[in-house]
CSV table of C-alpha atoms and ligand atoms in Angstrom, one decimal:
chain,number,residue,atom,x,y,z
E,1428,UNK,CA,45.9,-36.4,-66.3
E,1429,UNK,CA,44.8,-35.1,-62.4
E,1430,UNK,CA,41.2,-33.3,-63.2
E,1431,UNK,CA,40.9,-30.4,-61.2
E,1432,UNK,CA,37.6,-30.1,-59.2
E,1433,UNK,CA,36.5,-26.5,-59.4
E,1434,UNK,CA,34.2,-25.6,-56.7
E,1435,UNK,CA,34.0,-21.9,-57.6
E,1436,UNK,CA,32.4,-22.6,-61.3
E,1437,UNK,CA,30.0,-25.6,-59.8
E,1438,UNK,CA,29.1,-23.3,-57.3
E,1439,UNK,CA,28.4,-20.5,-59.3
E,1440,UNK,CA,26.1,-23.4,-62.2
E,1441,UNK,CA,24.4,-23.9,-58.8
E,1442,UNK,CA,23.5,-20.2,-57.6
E,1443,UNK,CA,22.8,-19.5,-61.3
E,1444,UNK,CA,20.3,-22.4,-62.1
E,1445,UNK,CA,18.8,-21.3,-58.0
E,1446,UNK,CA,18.6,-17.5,-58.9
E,1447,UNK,CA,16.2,-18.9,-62.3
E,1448,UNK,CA,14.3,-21.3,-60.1
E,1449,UNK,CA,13.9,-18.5,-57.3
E,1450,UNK,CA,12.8,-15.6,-60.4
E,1451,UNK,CA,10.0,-18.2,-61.1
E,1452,UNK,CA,9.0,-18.7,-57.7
E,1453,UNK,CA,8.2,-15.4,-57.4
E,1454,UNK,CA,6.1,-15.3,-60.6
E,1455,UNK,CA,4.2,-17.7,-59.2
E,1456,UNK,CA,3.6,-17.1,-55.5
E,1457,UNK,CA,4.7,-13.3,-55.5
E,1458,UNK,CA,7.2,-14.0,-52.7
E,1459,UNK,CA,10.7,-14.9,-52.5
E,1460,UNK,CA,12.2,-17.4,-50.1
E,1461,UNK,CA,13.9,-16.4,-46.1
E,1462,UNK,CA,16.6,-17.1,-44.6
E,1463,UNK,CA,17.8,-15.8,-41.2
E,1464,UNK,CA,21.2,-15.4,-40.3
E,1465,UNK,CA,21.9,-15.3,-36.5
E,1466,UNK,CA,25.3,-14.4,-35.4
E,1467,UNK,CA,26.5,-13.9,-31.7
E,1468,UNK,CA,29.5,-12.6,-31.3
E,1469,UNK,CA,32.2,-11.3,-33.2
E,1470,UNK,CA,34.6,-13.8,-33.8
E,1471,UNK,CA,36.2,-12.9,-37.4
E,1472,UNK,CA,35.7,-15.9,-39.3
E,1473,UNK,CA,32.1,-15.9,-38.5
E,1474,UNK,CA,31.8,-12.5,-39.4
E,1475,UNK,CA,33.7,-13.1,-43.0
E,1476,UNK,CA,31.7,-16.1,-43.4
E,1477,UNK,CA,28.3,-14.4,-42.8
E,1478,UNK,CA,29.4,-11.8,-45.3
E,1479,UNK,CA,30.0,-14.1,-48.1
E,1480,UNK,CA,26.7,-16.0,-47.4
E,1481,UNK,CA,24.3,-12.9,-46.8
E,1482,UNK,CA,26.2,-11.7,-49.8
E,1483,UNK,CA,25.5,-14.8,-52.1
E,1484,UNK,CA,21.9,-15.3,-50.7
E,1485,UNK,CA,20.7,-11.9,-51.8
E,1486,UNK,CA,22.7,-12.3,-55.4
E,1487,UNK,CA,20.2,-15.3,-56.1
E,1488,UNK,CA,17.2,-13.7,-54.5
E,1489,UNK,CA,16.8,-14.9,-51.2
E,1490,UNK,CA,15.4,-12.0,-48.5
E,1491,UNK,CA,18.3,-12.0,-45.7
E,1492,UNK,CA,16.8,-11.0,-42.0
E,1493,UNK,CA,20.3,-10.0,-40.0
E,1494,UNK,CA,20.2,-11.1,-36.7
E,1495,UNK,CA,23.6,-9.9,-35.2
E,1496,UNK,CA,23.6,-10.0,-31.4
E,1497,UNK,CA,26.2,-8.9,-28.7
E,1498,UNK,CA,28.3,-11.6,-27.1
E,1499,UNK,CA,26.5,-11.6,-24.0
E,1500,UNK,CA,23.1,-12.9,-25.6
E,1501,UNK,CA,22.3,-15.1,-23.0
E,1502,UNK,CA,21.1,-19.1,-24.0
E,1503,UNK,CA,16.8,-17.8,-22.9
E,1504,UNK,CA,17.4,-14.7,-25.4
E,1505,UNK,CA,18.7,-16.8,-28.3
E,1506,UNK,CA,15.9,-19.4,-27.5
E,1507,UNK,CA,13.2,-16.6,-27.7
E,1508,UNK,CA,15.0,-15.3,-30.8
E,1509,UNK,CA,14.6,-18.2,-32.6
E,1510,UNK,CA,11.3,-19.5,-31.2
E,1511,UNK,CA,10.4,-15.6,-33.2
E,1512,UNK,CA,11.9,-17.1,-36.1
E,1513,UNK,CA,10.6,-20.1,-36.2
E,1514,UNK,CA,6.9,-18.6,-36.0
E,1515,UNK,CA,7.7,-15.4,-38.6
E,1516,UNK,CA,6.3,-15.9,-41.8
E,1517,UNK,CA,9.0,-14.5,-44.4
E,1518,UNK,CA,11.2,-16.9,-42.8
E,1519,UNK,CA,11.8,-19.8,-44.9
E,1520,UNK,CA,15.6,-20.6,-43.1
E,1521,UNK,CA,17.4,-20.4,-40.5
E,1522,UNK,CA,21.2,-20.7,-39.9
E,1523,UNK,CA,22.8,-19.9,-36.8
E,1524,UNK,CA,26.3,-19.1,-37.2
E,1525,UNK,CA,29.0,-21.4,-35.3
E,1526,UNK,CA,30.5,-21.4,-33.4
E,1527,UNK,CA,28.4,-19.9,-30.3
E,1528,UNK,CA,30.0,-18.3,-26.8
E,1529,UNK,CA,31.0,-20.8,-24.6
E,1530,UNK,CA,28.6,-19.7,-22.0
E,1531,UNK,CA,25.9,-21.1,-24.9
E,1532,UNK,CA,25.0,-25.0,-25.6
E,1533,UNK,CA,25.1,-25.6,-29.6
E,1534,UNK,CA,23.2,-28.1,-29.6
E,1535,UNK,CA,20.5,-27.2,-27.6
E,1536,UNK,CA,20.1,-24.1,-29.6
E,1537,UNK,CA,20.2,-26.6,-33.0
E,1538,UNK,CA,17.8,-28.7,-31.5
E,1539,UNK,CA,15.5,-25.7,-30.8
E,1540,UNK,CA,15.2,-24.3,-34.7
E,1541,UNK,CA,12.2,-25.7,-36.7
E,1542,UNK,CA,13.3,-28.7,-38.5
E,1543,UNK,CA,11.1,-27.6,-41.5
E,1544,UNK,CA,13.7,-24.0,-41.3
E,1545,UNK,CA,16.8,-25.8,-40.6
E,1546,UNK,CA,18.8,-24.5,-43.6
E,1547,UNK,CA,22.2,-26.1,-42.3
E,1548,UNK,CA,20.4,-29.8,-42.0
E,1549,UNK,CA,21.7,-30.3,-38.3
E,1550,UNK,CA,18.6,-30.8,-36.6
E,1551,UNK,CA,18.4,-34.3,-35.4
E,1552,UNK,CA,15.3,-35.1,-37.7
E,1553,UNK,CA,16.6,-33.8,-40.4
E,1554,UNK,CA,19.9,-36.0,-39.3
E,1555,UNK,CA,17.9,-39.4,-39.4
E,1556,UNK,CA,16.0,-38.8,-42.3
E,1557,UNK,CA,19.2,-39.1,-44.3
E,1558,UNK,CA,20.3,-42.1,-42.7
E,1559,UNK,CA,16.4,-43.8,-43.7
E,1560,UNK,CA,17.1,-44.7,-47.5
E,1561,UNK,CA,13.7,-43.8,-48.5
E,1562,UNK,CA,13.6,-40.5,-48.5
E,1563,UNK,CA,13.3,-38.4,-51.3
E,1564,UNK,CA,16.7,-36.6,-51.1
E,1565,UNK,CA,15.0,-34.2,-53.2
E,1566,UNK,CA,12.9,-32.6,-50.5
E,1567,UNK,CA,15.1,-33.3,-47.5
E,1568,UNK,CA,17.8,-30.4,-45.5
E,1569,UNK,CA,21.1,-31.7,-45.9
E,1570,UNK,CA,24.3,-30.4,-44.3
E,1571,UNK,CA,25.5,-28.4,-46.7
E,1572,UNK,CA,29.6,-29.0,-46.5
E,1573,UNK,CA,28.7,-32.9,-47.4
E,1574,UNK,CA,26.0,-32.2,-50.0
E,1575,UNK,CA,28.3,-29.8,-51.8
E,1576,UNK,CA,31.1,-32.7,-51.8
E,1577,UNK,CA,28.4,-35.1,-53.1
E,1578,UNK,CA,27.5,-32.9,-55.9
E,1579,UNK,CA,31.3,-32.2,-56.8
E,1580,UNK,CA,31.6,-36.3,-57.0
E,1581,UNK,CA,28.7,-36.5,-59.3
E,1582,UNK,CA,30.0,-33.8,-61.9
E,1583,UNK,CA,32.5,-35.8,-62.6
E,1584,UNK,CA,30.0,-38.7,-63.7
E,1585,UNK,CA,32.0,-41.8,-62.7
E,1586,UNK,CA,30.0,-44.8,-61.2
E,1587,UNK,CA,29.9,-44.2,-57.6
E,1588,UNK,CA,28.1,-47.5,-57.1
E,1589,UNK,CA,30.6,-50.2,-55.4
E,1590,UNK,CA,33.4,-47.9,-54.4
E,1591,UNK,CA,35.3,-48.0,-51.8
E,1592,UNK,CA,34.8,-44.8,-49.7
E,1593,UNK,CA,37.1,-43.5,-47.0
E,1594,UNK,CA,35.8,-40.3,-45.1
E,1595,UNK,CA,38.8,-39.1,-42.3
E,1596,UNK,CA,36.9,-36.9,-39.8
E,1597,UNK,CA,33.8,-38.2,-38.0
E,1598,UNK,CA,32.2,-35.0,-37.2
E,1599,UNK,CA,28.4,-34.3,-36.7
E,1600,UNK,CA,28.1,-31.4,-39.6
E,1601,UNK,CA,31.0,-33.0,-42.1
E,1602,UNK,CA,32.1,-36.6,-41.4
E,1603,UNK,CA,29.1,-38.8,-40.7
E,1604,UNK,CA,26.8,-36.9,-43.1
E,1605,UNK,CA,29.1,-37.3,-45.6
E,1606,UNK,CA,29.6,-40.9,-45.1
E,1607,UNK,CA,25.4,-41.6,-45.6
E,1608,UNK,CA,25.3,-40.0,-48.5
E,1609,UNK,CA,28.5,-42.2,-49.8
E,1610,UNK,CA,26.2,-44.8,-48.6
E,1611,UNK,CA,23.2,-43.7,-50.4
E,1612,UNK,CA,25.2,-44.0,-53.8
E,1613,UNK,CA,26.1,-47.4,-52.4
E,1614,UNK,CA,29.5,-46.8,-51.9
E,1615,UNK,CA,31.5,-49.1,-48.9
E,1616,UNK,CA,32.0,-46.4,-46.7
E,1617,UNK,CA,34.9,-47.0,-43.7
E,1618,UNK,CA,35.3,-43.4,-41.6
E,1619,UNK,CA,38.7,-43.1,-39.8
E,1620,UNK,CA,39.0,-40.9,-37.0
E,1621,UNK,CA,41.4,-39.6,-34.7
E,1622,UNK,CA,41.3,-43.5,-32.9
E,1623,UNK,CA,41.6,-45.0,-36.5
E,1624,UNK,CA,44.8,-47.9,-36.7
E,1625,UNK,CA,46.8,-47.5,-39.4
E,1626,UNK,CA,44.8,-45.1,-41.2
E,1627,UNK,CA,47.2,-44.5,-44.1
E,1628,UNK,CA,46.7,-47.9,-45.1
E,1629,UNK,CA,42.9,-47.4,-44.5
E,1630,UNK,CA,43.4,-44.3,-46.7
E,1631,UNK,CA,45.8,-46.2,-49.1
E,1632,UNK,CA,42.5,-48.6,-49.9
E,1633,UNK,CA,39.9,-45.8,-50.8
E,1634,UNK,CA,38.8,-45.3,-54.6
E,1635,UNK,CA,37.4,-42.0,-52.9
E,1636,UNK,CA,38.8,-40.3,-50.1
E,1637,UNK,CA,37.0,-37.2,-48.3
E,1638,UNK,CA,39.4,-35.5,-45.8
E,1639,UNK,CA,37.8,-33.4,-43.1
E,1640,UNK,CA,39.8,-33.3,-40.1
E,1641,UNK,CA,41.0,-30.4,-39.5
E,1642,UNK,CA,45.0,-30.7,-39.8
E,1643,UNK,CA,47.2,-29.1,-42.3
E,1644,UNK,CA,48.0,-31.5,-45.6
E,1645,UNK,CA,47.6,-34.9,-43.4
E,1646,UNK,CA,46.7,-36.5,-46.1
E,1647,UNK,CA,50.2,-37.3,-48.2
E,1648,UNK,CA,51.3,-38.8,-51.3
E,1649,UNK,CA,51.6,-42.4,-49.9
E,1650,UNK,CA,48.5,-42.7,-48.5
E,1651,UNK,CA,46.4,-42.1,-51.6
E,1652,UNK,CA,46.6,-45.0,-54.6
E,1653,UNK,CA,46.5,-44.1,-58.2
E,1654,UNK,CA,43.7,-42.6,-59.5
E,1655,UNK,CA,41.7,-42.3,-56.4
E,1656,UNK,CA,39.3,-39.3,-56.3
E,1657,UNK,CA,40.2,-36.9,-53.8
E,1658,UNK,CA,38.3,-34.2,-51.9
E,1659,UNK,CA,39.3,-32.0,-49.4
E,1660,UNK,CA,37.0,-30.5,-46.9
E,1661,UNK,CA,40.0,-28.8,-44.4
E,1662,UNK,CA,40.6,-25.3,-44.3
E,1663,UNK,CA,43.8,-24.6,-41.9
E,1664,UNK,CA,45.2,-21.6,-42.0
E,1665,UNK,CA,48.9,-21.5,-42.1
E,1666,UNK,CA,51.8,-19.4,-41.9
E,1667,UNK,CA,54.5,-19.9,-44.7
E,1668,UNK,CA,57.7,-17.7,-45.4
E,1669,UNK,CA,57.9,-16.3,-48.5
E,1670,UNK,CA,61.2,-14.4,-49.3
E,1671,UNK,CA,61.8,-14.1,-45.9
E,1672,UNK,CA,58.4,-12.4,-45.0
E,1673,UNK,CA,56.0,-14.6,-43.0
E,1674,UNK,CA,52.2,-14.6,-45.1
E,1675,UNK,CA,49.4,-16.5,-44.1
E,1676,UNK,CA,47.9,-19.1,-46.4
E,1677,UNK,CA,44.7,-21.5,-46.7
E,1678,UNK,CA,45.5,-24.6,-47.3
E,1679,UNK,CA,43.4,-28.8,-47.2
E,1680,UNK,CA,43.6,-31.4,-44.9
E,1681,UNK,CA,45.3,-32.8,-48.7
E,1682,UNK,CA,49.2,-32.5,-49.2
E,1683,UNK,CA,47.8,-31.2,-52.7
E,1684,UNK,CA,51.1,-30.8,-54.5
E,1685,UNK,CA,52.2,-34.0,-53.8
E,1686,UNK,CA,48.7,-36.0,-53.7
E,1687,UNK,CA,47.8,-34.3,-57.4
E,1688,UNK,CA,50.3,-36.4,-59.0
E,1689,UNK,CA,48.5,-39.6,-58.9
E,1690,UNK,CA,45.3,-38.8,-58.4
E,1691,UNK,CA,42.4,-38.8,-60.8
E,1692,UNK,CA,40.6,-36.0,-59.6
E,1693,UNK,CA,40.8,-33.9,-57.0
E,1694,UNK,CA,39.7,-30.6,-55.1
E,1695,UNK,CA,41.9,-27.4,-54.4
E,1696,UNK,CA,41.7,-25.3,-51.0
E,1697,UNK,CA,40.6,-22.4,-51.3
E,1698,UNK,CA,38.3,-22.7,-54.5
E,1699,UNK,CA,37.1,-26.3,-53.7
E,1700,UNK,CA,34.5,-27.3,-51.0
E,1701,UNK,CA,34.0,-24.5,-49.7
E,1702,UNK,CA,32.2,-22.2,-52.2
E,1703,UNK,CA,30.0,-25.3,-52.6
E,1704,UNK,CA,29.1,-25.5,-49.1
E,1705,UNK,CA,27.5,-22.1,-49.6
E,1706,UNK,CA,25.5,-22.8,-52.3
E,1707,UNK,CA,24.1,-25.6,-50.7
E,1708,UNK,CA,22.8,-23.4,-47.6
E,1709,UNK,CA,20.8,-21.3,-50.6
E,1710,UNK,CA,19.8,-24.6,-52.0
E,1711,UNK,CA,18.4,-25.5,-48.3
E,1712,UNK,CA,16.9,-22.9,-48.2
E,1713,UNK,CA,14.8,-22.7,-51.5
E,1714,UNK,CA,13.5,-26.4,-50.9
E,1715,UNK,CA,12.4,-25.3,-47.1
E,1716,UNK,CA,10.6,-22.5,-49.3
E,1717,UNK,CA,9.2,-25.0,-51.5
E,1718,UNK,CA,8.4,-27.6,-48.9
E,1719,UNK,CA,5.8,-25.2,-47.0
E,1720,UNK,CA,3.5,-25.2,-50.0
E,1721,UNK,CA,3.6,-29.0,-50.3
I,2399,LIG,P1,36.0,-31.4,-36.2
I,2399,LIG,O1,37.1,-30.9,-35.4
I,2399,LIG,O2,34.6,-31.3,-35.6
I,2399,LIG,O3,36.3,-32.9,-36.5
I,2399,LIG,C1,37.5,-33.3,-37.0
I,2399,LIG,C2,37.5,-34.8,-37.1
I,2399,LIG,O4,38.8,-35.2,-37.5
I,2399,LIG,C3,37.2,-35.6,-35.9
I,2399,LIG,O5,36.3,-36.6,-36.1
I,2399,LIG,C4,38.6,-36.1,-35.4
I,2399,LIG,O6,38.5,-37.4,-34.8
I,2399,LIG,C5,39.3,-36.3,-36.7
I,2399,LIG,N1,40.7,-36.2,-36.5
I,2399,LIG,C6,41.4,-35.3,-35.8
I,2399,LIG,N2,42.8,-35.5,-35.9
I,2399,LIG,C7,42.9,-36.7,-36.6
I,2399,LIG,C8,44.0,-37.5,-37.0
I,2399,LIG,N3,45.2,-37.1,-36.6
I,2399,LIG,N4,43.8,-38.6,-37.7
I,2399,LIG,C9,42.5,-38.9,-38.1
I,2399,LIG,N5,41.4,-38.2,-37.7
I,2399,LIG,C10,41.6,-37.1,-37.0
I,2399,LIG,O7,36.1,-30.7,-37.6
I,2399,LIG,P2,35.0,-30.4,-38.8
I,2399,LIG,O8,34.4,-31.7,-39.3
I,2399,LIG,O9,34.1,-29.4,-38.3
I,2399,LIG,O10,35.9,-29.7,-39.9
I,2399,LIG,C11,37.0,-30.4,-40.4
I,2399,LIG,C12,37.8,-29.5,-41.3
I,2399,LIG,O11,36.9,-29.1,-42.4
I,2399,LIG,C13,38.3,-28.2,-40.7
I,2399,LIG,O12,39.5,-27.9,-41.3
I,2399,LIG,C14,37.2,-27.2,-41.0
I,2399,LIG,O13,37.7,-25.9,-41.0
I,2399,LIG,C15,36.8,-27.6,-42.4
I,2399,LIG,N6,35.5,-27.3,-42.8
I,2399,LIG,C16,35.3,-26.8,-44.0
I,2399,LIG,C17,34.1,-26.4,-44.5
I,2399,LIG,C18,34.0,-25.9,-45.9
I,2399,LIG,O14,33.0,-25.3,-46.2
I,2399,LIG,N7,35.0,-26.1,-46.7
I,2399,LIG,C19,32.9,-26.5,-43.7
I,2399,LIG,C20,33.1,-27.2,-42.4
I,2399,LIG,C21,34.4,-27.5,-42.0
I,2399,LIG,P3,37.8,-37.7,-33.4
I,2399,LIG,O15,36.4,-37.6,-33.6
I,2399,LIG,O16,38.3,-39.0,-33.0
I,2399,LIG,O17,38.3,-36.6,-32.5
């Protein structure tokens, strides 16, 4: 029988057992952690994401400072912005919200936030110090999309040790993060790509596939062997006919109606990863809090 992976209720275990850690931090230290949500822009899917994180951060007691600024924010004013942050004391976190104008470089502006805010763990030192086994994952800011997949695969308390691991996608916030941490639990990792040979043969080898590309139910029936675990990072949105009217719907990078026939576990979009990914920015968060009283 498929187990279904539900993201919403881990999440919410996760913001729960944060809110209790959070009510005790303030008993102790009379202050709550920071985080500081920039925005530029007004591209609707930022906004609605901004939303549900402000939203969730302040449910678990985290202070949210709103930094919404006007499209033309130039690349200097966004520096000075942050350089602000990075020096202001309630501030614990810091996410910038992407994606930025085009008239603005990403990763210049990632590179410029305090690695010891960096509550989306995309800073480059943040970036090798997952990639250095030694590390205490404990204490360190991981991209939050992976980590949330990571803890998702550990709920369901099967050895992870020794699998094989395919991750599609090989981007900088999902892809390659999520293929260290694989690697941390000693899983063979393979990431396919958009170059990848043959990659439903590639996928057809995984005991764990993790699908973030970025195309609509790639990922089919034949391409995923029995009881393979299977989590899906994509969110496409898609238009799809009902009764003659024309909707819009969410869906994976999974064919998830097909795919959920054979496989032993896997996640659904919407309700899957990406609650989880939130959770994981408050988690951030609460250990940058933590880790400036070390
Ligand atoms: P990117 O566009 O940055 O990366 C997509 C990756 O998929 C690239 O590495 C690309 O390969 C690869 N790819 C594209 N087409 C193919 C193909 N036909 N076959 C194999 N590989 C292919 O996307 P992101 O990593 O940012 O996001 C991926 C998906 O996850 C998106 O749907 C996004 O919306 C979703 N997402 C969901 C989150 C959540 O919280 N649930 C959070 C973040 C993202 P190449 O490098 O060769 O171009």
């Amino acid at each position: 029988m498929t187990k279904l992976i539900n993201g919403k209720e881990i999440a919410q275990n996760l913001r729960n057992n944060l809110k209790k850690e959070i009510d005790i931090l303030k008993k102790n230290t009379g202050k709550v952690p920071g985080l500081a949500v920039v925005q530029v822009g007004n591209v609707a899917a930022s906004s609605v994401y901004v939303k549900a994180k402000t939203k969730s951060a302040k449910e678990v007691g985290i202070e949210v400072i709103d930094n919404h600024l006007p499209e033309e924010t130039n690349q200097k004013e966004l520096l000075n912005i942050i350089e602000t942050l990075n020096n202001q004391a309630n501030v614990d976190g810091i996410l910038v919200q992407l994606p930025l104008p085009k008239h603005i470089n990403e990763q210049i502006i990632l590179d410029s936030i305090h690695p010891d805010k960096d509550a989306d763990g995309f800073h480059p030192l943040n970036v090798g110090k997952l990639s250095i086994a030694s590390h205490n994952d404990e204490n360190l800011l991981i991209p939050c999309t992976p980590y949330g997949c990571l803890i998702m695969l550990k709920g369901l308390g099967v050895e992870l040790s020794g699998k094989n691991a395919v991750v599609v996608g090989r981007s900088n916030i999902v892809g390659k993060p999520m293929a260290q941490l694989l690697l941390k639990e000693s899983c063979t990792v393979t990431i396919a790509h958009s170059r990848t040979k043959n990659i439903e043969e590639v996928c057809k080898k995984a005991d764990i596939i993790v699908a973030a590309v970025g195309r609509p139910r790639m990922i089919k029936e034949n391409w995923v062997k029995k009881d393979a675990i299977v989590i899906d990072v994509g969110i496409n949105r898609i238009e799809v006919d009902i009764d003659g009217e024309i909707k819009n719907r969410l869906v994976g990078d999974v064919d998830f109606n097909a795919v959920s026939k054979n496989a032993a576990a896997i996640t659904p979009v919407p309700g899957g990863v990406g609650p989880m990914t939130i959770a994981c920015l408050l988690r951030n968060t609460m250990i940058a809090f933590k880790n400036s009283y070390k």
